[in-house]
Amino acid sequence: MKKVMLVDDEILIRETIRERVDWEGAGFHYCGDASDGELALPLIEQHMPDILITDIKMPFMDGLELCAVVRQRFPQIKVIILSGYDDFHYAQTALRLGAADYCLKPFSAADLLQLLHAVSERIDREESEKRQETYTAEKLFADLCGGLINTAAAIKVADQLKLQLMTSYYAVAILTLSSTDPAKPELDPVVCSEAGRWIDQQLREQLDYFMYKRSRTETVLIIKCTALEDDSASLQARVNELQLALHAQFNCELLLSSGHVQERLQGIHISYMEAEANNIERKMLQQNKQAFLQASADDSYENVVLDRNGLLDFLKLGSPKDAPDFVRSFTARLDGVNWDSLYAYYLMHDLTLEMITAAREHFQTSHRTEDVLSELQERIKLITSHDDCQHYIVALLHQLWEWRQASTDKYSDLIHAVKLYIRQHYKDDQLSLFDISRQIAVSSSHLSKIFSQETGQTMTDYLTLIRINKAKELLKLTRYKTFEIAFQVGYKDPHYFSNLFKKVTGLTPTEYRKHSSIDQEVPVSKGEGRL
């Protein structure tokens, strides 16, 4: 809130303004008042108001003199002059001395607040312009990722810096260099610099992006995308291709954490937060893996092999009623573990991290890994027996399934919209995952994953069954030829349609027409009947 101070020799005016204006409600802080300019100066030095309201005619030091002193000593303070009609030429003089505005007496509280808001906006605008004057490209990119600059200001700064910032879609990735030499875990600054330049040269052959250094070993990329496609898979593949050369030339490796593709400049912040969450999870997993391996290397601990993939699959697809039996079977090999050992602690910690990471990825939860893990770490410390271990894993599964349920509820409208769009446009032979994702305004990879996760089938499968069921209806109720039906349900190639029809139903279209009286409808998905 902007701080406001009042200077007026009439006590009634001071009390009226002080008491009748809802300062806090209007977004201001009334920090004090004085009866003349001389008494006001020490208060101004003490409180440093953003806006000073002063009458012109006062004893000892009048408003004009005060305005001149404030202008010289505190140029950032905006001065509003109170003036009567007879003193208007004084107000004009004050404006020439640098006063921000004037207010003619008599005035209401609403009049004063309107003027204060106008001056407040001027302060904000000048501060914003001052920041823009000192902006560098790196600061712009960091502020976009941090959500600290609005769209209009970002575009203006980018124009000043002659940066081609605007595009249709954006994604953020965090690249981290780490040493592969156990004897030298810290990378040399020169190596970091040289490796960073080499990586930049390699990646720019395929990607269009801006970048800034977040630390000596971390670089943030703001990738300009031309479509609502998630390029993280291709970026990861390219990073993997560079690993051998990085290891050979610089004795280091490159780790990638990325966010989803987003629309609009403000989406950069969302993608950055996703990338940062993935980056934190990766670091935590890596740190725990190192501790786990150190504990495993001690011969006094009995190492066990667990079906981790089976546990993660059960997390994604299992049900609460089956949890006790599954966990009993999963933990059978842990029966002889010494639960007072470091190995036991890091084993449970490692399993917990893997489950949380998988849950965040598949259930699209907003829960922060470090926040959840801090509580679970305390619960892990209380595990002192095989039974405690089983109870802990069952409880953790239930906790993460709450995320799954919330995710299902969250995406029900999205799935409904996708299904409705497919049912309305199945005749379009050009209908694709990209078309649907663009219509729904969600990245195609994200939408594909959510649809498969929530329905148990791909969007391609769903579209195919919609088309085949409609074709069966036309075969039953009309005398259209096979190629005409193929065209009506979205297939240009009648041979492809016939082969696909037989693959789904076990019969050719002609055979199906002959046996239509005994045909069974192919279900589109669980809980859905005929269209």
Coordinates of C-alpha atoms in Angstrom, one line a residue, residues 53-463:
I53 CA -0.8 16.1 0.3
T54 CA -0.1 19.7 1.3
D55 CA -2.1 23.0 1.5
I56 CA -0.5 26.0 -0.2
K57 CA -1.1 28.7 2.4
M58 CA 0.4 27.8 5.7
P59 CA 2.5 29.7 8.3
F60 CA 6.3 29.2 8.8
M61 CA 6.8 27.1 5.6
D62 CA 4.0 27.2 3.0
G63 CA 3.2 24.6 0.5
L64 CA 5.3 26.0 -2.3
E65 CA 8.4 26.1 -0.2
L66 CA 7.7 22.6 1.1
C67 CA 7.2 21.3 -2.4
A68 CA 10.6 22.8 -3.5
V69 CA 12.4 21.2 -0.6
V70 CA 10.7 17.8 -1.1
R71 CA 11.5 17.9 -4.8
Q72 CA 15.2 18.5 -4.1
R73 CA 15.6 16.1 -1.1
F74 CA 13.1 13.4 -1.9
P75 CA 12.4 13.4 -5.6
Q76 CA 10.6 10.1 -5.5
I77 CA 7.8 11.5 -3.3
K78 CA 4.7 12.7 -5.3
V79 CA 3.2 16.0 -4.0
I80 CA -0.5 16.8 -4.3
I81 CA -1.4 20.5 -3.7
L82 CA -4.6 21.5 -2.0
S83 CA -5.8 24.9 -3.4
G84 CA -8.8 27.1 -3.4
Y85 CA -10.1 28.8 -6.6
D86 CA -8.6 32.1 -5.4
D87 CA -5.1 30.4 -5.1
F88 CA -5.2 28.5 -8.4
H89 CA -2.1 30.5 -9.7
Y90 CA -0.2 29.1 -6.7
A91 CA -1.2 25.6 -7.8
Q92 CA 0.2 26.3 -11.3
T93 CA 3.4 27.4 -9.7
A94 CA 3.5 24.2 -7.6
L95 CA 3.1 22.1 -10.8
R96 CA 6.0 23.9 -12.3
L97 CA 8.0 23.1 -9.1
G98 CA 7.3 19.4 -9.7
A99 CA 4.0 18.7 -7.9
A100 CA 2.2 15.7 -9.3
D101 CA -1.3 17.2 -9.2
Y102 CA -3.6 19.5 -7.4
C103 CA -7.0 19.3 -5.7
L104 CA -9.4 22.2 -5.6
K105 CA -11.2 23.0 -2.4
P106 CA -13.9 22.1 -1.4
F107 CA -13.5 18.4 -2.2
S108 CA -15.1 15.1 -1.1
A109 CA -13.4 11.9 0.1
A110 CA -14.3 10.3 -3.3
D111 CA -12.6 13.2 -5.2
L112 CA -9.4 12.8 -3.1
L113 CA -9.3 9.0 -3.5
Q114 CA -9.7 9.3 -7.2
L115 CA -6.8 11.7 -7.4
L116 CA -4.7 9.4 -5.0
H117 CA -5.4 6.4 -7.2
A118 CA -4.3 8.3 -10.3
V119 CA -1.0 9.4 -8.7
S120 CA -0.5 5.8 -7.3
E121 CA -0.8 4.4 -10.9
R122 CA 1.7 7.0 -12.0
I123 CA 4.1 5.8 -9.4
D124 CA 3.7 2.2 -10.4
R125 CA 4.1 3.1 -14.1
E126 CA 7.3 5.1 -13.5
E127 CA 8.7 2.3 -11.4
S128 CA 7.9 -0.2 -14.1
E129 CA 9.5 1.9 -16.7
K130 CA 12.6 2.4 -14.5
R131 CA 12.9 -1.4 -14.2
Q132 CA 12.5 -1.8 -17.9
E133 CA 15.3 0.6 -18.6
T134 CA 17.7 -1.7 -16.7
Y135 CA 16.3 -5.0 -18.0
T136 CA 18.7 -7.4 -19.6
A137 CA 17.6 -10.4 -21.7
E138 CA 18.5 -12.8 -18.8
K139 CA 16.5 -10.8 -16.3
L140 CA 13.5 -10.8 -18.7
F141 CA 13.7 -14.6 -19.1
A142 CA 14.1 -15.1 -15.3
D143 CA 11.1 -12.9 -14.6
L144 CA 8.9 -14.7 -17.1
C145 CA 9.8 -18.0 -15.5
G146 CA 9.2 -16.6 -12.1
G147 CA 5.9 -15.0 -13.0
L148 CA 7.2 -11.6 -12.1
I149 CA 6.3 -9.7 -15.2
N150 CA 3.0 -9.3 -17.0
T151 CA 2.5 -9.8 -20.7
A152 CA 2.4 -6.2 -21.8
A153 CA 5.6 -5.3 -19.9
A154 CA 7.4 -8.4 -21.2
I155 CA 6.5 -7.6 -24.8
K156 CA 7.7 -4.0 -24.3
V157 CA 11.0 -5.1 -22.8
A158 CA 11.5 -7.7 -25.6
D159 CA 11.0 -5.0 -28.2
Q160 CA 13.5 -2.7 -26.5
L161 CA 16.0 -5.6 -26.4
K162 CA 15.1 -6.5 -30.0
L163 CA 14.1 -10.1 -29.1
Q164 CA 11.6 -12.1 -31.1
L165 CA 9.7 -13.2 -28.0
M166 CA 6.3 -13.9 -29.4
T167 CA 5.2 -17.4 -30.7
S168 CA 2.2 -19.6 -30.4
Y169 CA 3.4 -21.9 -27.6
Y170 CA 6.1 -22.2 -25.0
A171 CA 7.8 -24.9 -22.9
V172 CA 10.5 -24.6 -20.3
A173 CA 13.3 -27.1 -19.7
I174 CA 16.1 -27.1 -17.0
L175 CA 19.4 -28.6 -18.0
T176 CA 21.8 -29.6 -15.3
L177 CA 25.5 -30.5 -15.7
S178 CA 27.0 -33.0 -13.2
S179 CA 30.4 -34.6 -12.9
T180 CA 30.8 -38.3 -13.7
D181 CA 34.1 -38.4 -11.9
P182 CA 33.6 -39.6 -8.3
A183 CA 37.0 -38.2 -7.4
K184 CA 35.9 -34.7 -8.6
P185 CA 32.2 -34.3 -7.8
E186 CA 32.3 -30.5 -8.3
L187 CA 32.6 -29.4 -12.0
D188 CA 35.4 -26.9 -12.8
P189 CA 33.9 -23.5 -13.8
V190 CA 35.9 -23.5 -17.1
V191 CA 34.5 -27.0 -17.9
C192 CA 31.0 -25.9 -17.1
S193 CA 31.4 -22.9 -19.4
E194 CA 32.9 -24.8 -22.3
A195 CA 30.4 -27.7 -22.0
G196 CA 27.5 -25.2 -21.8
R197 CA 28.6 -23.5 -25.1
W198 CA 29.0 -26.9 -26.8
I199 CA 25.5 -28.1 -25.7
D200 CA 24.0 -24.8 -26.9
Q201 CA 25.5 -25.3 -30.3
Q202 CA 24.2 -28.8 -30.6
L203 CA 20.6 -28.0 -29.4
R204 CA 20.2 -24.9 -31.5
E205 CA 20.4 -27.1 -34.6
Q206 CA 16.9 -28.5 -33.8
L207 CA 15.3 -26.1 -31.3
D208 CA 14.4 -22.4 -31.2
Y209 CA 14.8 -21.1 -27.6
F210 CA 16.0 -18.4 -25.2
M211 CA 18.2 -19.4 -22.3
Y212 CA 19.7 -18.0 -19.1
K213 CA 22.1 -19.4 -16.5
R214 CA 20.3 -20.1 -13.2
S215 CA 23.5 -21.2 -11.6
R216 CA 27.0 -22.4 -12.6
T217 CA 25.7 -25.9 -13.5
E218 CA 22.0 -25.1 -14.4
T219 CA 20.6 -23.6 -17.5
V220 CA 17.0 -22.7 -18.2
L221 CA 15.6 -23.0 -21.7
I222 CA 12.4 -21.2 -22.8
I223 CA 11.5 -23.2 -26.0
K224 CA 9.5 -21.5 -28.7
C225 CA 7.0 -24.1 -30.1
T226 CA 5.0 -23.9 -33.2
A227 CA 2.3 -26.4 -32.2
L228 CA 0.7 -27.6 -29.0
E229 CA 2.9 -30.7 -29.1
D230 CA 5.0 -31.7 -26.1
D231 CA 8.6 -31.7 -27.4
S232 CA 10.0 -33.1 -24.1
A233 CA 10.4 -36.6 -25.6
S234 CA 12.4 -35.4 -28.6
L235 CA 14.4 -33.1 -26.4
Q236 CA 15.2 -35.9 -24.0
A237 CA 16.2 -38.1 -27.0
R238 CA 18.6 -35.3 -28.2
V239 CA 20.0 -34.9 -24.7
N240 CA 20.6 -38.7 -24.6
E241 CA 22.5 -38.5 -27.9
L242 CA 24.9 -35.9 -26.4
Q243 CA 25.8 -37.9 -23.3
L244 CA 28.6 -40.0 -24.9
A245 CA 30.3 -36.9 -26.3
L246 CA 29.9 -35.0 -23.1
H247 CA 31.4 -37.8 -21.1
A248 CA 34.3 -38.2 -23.5
Q249 CA 35.1 -34.4 -23.9
F250 CA 34.1 -32.9 -20.6
N251 CA 33.8 -35.9 -18.1
C252 CA 30.3 -34.8 -17.2
E253 CA 26.6 -35.7 -17.9
L254 CA 23.6 -33.7 -18.8
L255 CA 20.3 -34.1 -16.9
L256 CA 16.9 -32.8 -18.2
S257 CA 13.8 -31.7 -16.4
S258 CA 10.9 -30.2 -18.5
G259 CA 7.4 -28.8 -18.2
H260 CA 4.5 -29.2 -20.6
V261 CA 3.9 -27.0 -23.6
Q262 CA 1.7 -23.9 -22.7
E263 CA -0.1 -21.2 -24.6
R264 CA 0.6 -17.5 -24.0
L265 CA 3.5 -15.8 -22.4
Q266 CA 2.1 -16.3 -18.9
G267 CA 2.1 -20.0 -19.5
I268 CA 5.9 -19.9 -19.3
H269 CA 5.7 -19.6 -15.5
I270 CA 3.4 -22.7 -15.4
S271 CA 5.8 -24.8 -17.5
Y272 CA 8.8 -23.6 -15.4
M273 CA 7.1 -24.6 -12.2
E274 CA 6.5 -28.1 -13.7
A275 CA 10.1 -28.4 -14.8
E276 CA 11.3 -27.2 -11.4
A277 CA 9.1 -29.8 -9.6
N278 CA 10.5 -32.5 -11.9
N279 CA 14.0 -31.2 -11.2
I280 CA 13.6 -31.3 -7.4
E281 CA 12.2 -34.9 -7.6
R282 CA 15.2 -36.0 -9.8
K283 CA 17.7 -34.5 -7.3
M284 CA 15.9 -36.1 -4.3
L285 CA 15.8 -39.5 -6.1
Q286 CA 19.5 -39.2 -7.0
Q287 CA 20.6 -38.3 -3.5
N288 CA 18.6 -41.1 -2.0
K289 CA 19.9 -43.6 -4.5
Q290 CA 23.5 -42.7 -3.5
A291 CA 22.7 -43.2 0.2
F292 CA 20.9 -46.4 -0.6
L293 CA 23.8 -47.8 -2.6
Q294 CA 26.2 -46.9 0.2
A295 CA 24.0 -48.7 2.7
S296 CA 23.6 -51.6 0.3
A297 CA 27.4 -51.9 0.0
D298 CA 27.7 -52.8 3.7
D299 CA 27.9 -56.6 4.1
S300 CA 26.1 -56.4 7.4
Y301 CA 22.8 -55.5 5.6
E302 CA 20.8 -58.2 3.7
N303 CA 20.0 -56.8 0.3
V304 CA 16.6 -57.9 -1.3
V305 CA 15.2 -57.6 -4.8
L306 CA 11.7 -56.3 -5.0
D307 CA 9.2 -56.1 -7.8
R308 CA 9.2 -52.3 -8.0
N309 CA 7.5 -52.3 -11.4
G310 CA 4.7 -54.4 -10.0
L311 CA 4.3 -52.0 -7.1
L312 CA 4.0 -49.0 -9.5
D313 CA 1.6 -50.8 -11.7
F314 CA -0.6 -51.6 -8.7
L315 CA -0.4 -48.0 -7.6
K316 CA -1.7 -46.9 -11.0
L317 CA -4.4 -49.7 -11.5
G318 CA -5.0 -51.4 -8.2
S319 CA -7.9 -51.1 -5.8
P320 CA -8.1 -50.6 -2.0
K321 CA -9.8 -54.0 -1.4
D322 CA -6.8 -55.8 -3.0
A323 CA -4.1 -53.7 -1.3
P324 CA -3.5 -55.9 1.8
D325 CA -3.0 -59.1 -0.2
F326 CA -0.8 -57.4 -2.7
V327 CA 1.3 -55.7 -0.1
R328 CA 1.7 -59.0 1.8
S329 CA 3.0 -60.7 -1.3
F330 CA 5.2 -57.7 -2.3
T331 CA 6.9 -57.5 1.1
A332 CA 7.4 -61.2 1.5
R333 CA 11.1 -60.9 0.9
L334 CA 11.4 -58.2 3.5
D335 CA 10.5 -60.6 6.4
G336 CA 14.1 -61.0 7.5
V337 CA 15.3 -57.4 7.2
N338 CA 16.8 -55.7 10.2
W339 CA 14.5 -52.7 10.6
D340 CA 16.9 -50.8 12.8
S341 CA 19.5 -50.6 9.9
L342 CA 20.2 -47.7 7.6
Y343 CA 19.6 -50.1 4.7
A344 CA 16.0 -50.6 5.8
Y345 CA 15.4 -46.8 6.2
Y346 CA 16.8 -46.0 2.8
L347 CA 15.0 -48.9 1.1
M348 CA 11.7 -47.6 2.4
H349 CA 12.7 -44.0 1.6
D350 CA 13.6 -45.1 -2.0
L351 CA 10.3 -47.0 -2.5
T352 CA 8.4 -44.0 -1.2
L353 CA 10.1 -41.5 -3.5
E354 CA 9.4 -43.8 -6.5
M355 CA 5.7 -44.1 -5.6
I356 CA 5.3 -40.3 -5.1
T357 CA 7.1 -39.5 -8.3
A358 CA 4.9 -42.0 -10.2
A359 CA 1.8 -40.7 -8.6
R360 CA 2.6 -37.1 -9.5
E361 CA 3.3 -38.0 -13.1
H362 CA 0.3 -40.2 -13.7
F363 CA -2.3 -38.5 -11.5
Q364 CA -1.3 -35.0 -12.4
T365 CA -1.5 -33.8 -8.8
S366 CA -0.3 -30.3 -7.6
H367 CA 1.2 -31.8 -4.3
R368 CA 4.8 -30.9 -3.8
T369 CA 7.1 -33.9 -3.4
E370 CA 9.2 -32.3 -0.7
D371 CA 6.1 -31.3 1.4
V372 CA 4.6 -34.8 1.3
L373 CA 8.0 -36.5 1.8
S374 CA 8.8 -34.6 5.0
E375 CA 5.8 -36.1 6.7
L376 CA 6.4 -39.6 5.3
Q377 CA 10.1 -39.5 6.5
E378 CA 8.9 -39.3 10.1
R379 CA 6.5 -42.2 9.5
I380 CA 9.3 -44.3 8.0
K381 CA 11.4 -43.8 11.2
L382 CA 8.6 -45.5 13.1
I383 CA 8.8 -48.7 11.1
T384 CA 10.3 -51.3 13.5
S385 CA 8.9 -54.6 12.1
H386 CA 7.7 -56.4 9.0
D387 CA 4.1 -55.7 10.0
D388 CA 4.8 -52.0 10.4
C389 CA 6.3 -52.0 6.9
Q390 CA 3.1 -53.6 5.4
H391 CA 0.9 -51.1 7.2
Y392 CA 3.0 -48.2 6.0
I393 CA 2.9 -49.2 2.3
V394 CA -0.9 -49.9 2.5
A395 CA -1.4 -46.4 4.1
L396 CA 0.8 -44.8 1.5
L397 CA -1.1 -46.5 -1.4
H398 CA -4.4 -45.2 0.1
Q399 CA -2.9 -41.7 0.4
L400 CA -1.8 -41.6 -3.2
W401 CA -5.0 -43.1 -4.4
E402 CA -6.7 -40.0 -3.0
W403 CA -4.6 -38.1 -5.6
R404 CA -5.9 -40.6 -8.2
Q405 CA -9.5 -40.0 -7.3
A406 CA -9.0 -36.2 -7.3
S407 CA -7.4 -36.5 -10.7
T408 CA -10.3 -38.6 -12.0
D409 CA -12.8 -36.0 -10.7
K410 CA -10.6 -33.2 -12.1
Y411 CA -10.5 -34.6 -15.6
S412 CA -14.0 -35.9 -16.0
D413 CA -15.2 -32.8 -17.8
L414 CA -12.1 -32.9 -20.0
I415 CA -12.7 -36.6 -21.0
H416 CA -16.4 -35.8 -21.6
A417 CA -15.4 -32.9 -23.9
V418 CA -13.0 -35.1 -25.8
K419 CA -15.6 -37.9 -26.3
L420 CA -18.2 -35.4 -27.4
Y421 CA -15.9 -33.8 -29.9
I422 CA -15.0 -37.2 -31.4
R423 CA -18.6 -38.2 -31.6
Q424 CA -19.4 -34.9 -33.4
H425 CA -16.5 -35.1 -35.8
Y426 CA -15.8 -38.8 -36.5
K427 CA -16.8 -38.3 -40.1
D428 CA -13.8 -36.0 -40.7
D429 CA -11.1 -38.3 -42.3
Q430 CA -8.4 -35.8 -41.2
L431 CA -9.4 -35.9 -37.5
S432 CA -6.3 -36.3 -35.4
L433 CA -5.0 -36.2 -31.8
F434 CA -3.5 -32.8 -32.6
D435 CA -6.9 -31.4 -33.8
I436 CA -8.6 -32.6 -30.7
S437 CA -5.9 -31.3 -28.4
R438 CA -6.0 -27.9 -30.1
Q439 CA -9.8 -27.8 -29.7
I440 CA -9.6 -28.7 -26.0
A441 CA -6.6 -26.4 -25.5
V442 CA -4.4 -29.1 -23.9
S443 CA -1.0 -30.4 -25.2
S444 CA -1.5 -33.6 -27.2
S445 CA 0.9 -35.7 -25.2
H446 CA -0.7 -34.7 -21.9
L447 CA -4.2 -35.2 -23.3
S448 CA -3.3 -38.6 -24.7
K449 CA -1.9 -39.7 -21.4
I450 CA -4.9 -38.4 -19.4
F451 CA -7.4 -40.1 -21.8
S452 CA -5.7 -43.4 -21.7
Q453 CA -5.3 -43.2 -17.9
E454 CA -8.9 -42.3 -17.2
T455 CA -10.6 -44.6 -19.8
G456 CA -8.3 -47.5 -20.2
Q457 CA -8.1 -47.0 -24.0
T458 CA -6.3 -44.6 -26.4
M459 CA -8.2 -41.9 -28.3
T460 CA -7.4 -43.7 -31.5
D461 CA -9.1 -46.8 -30.2
Y462 CA -12.1 -44.8 -29.1
L463 CA -12.4 -43.0 -32.4

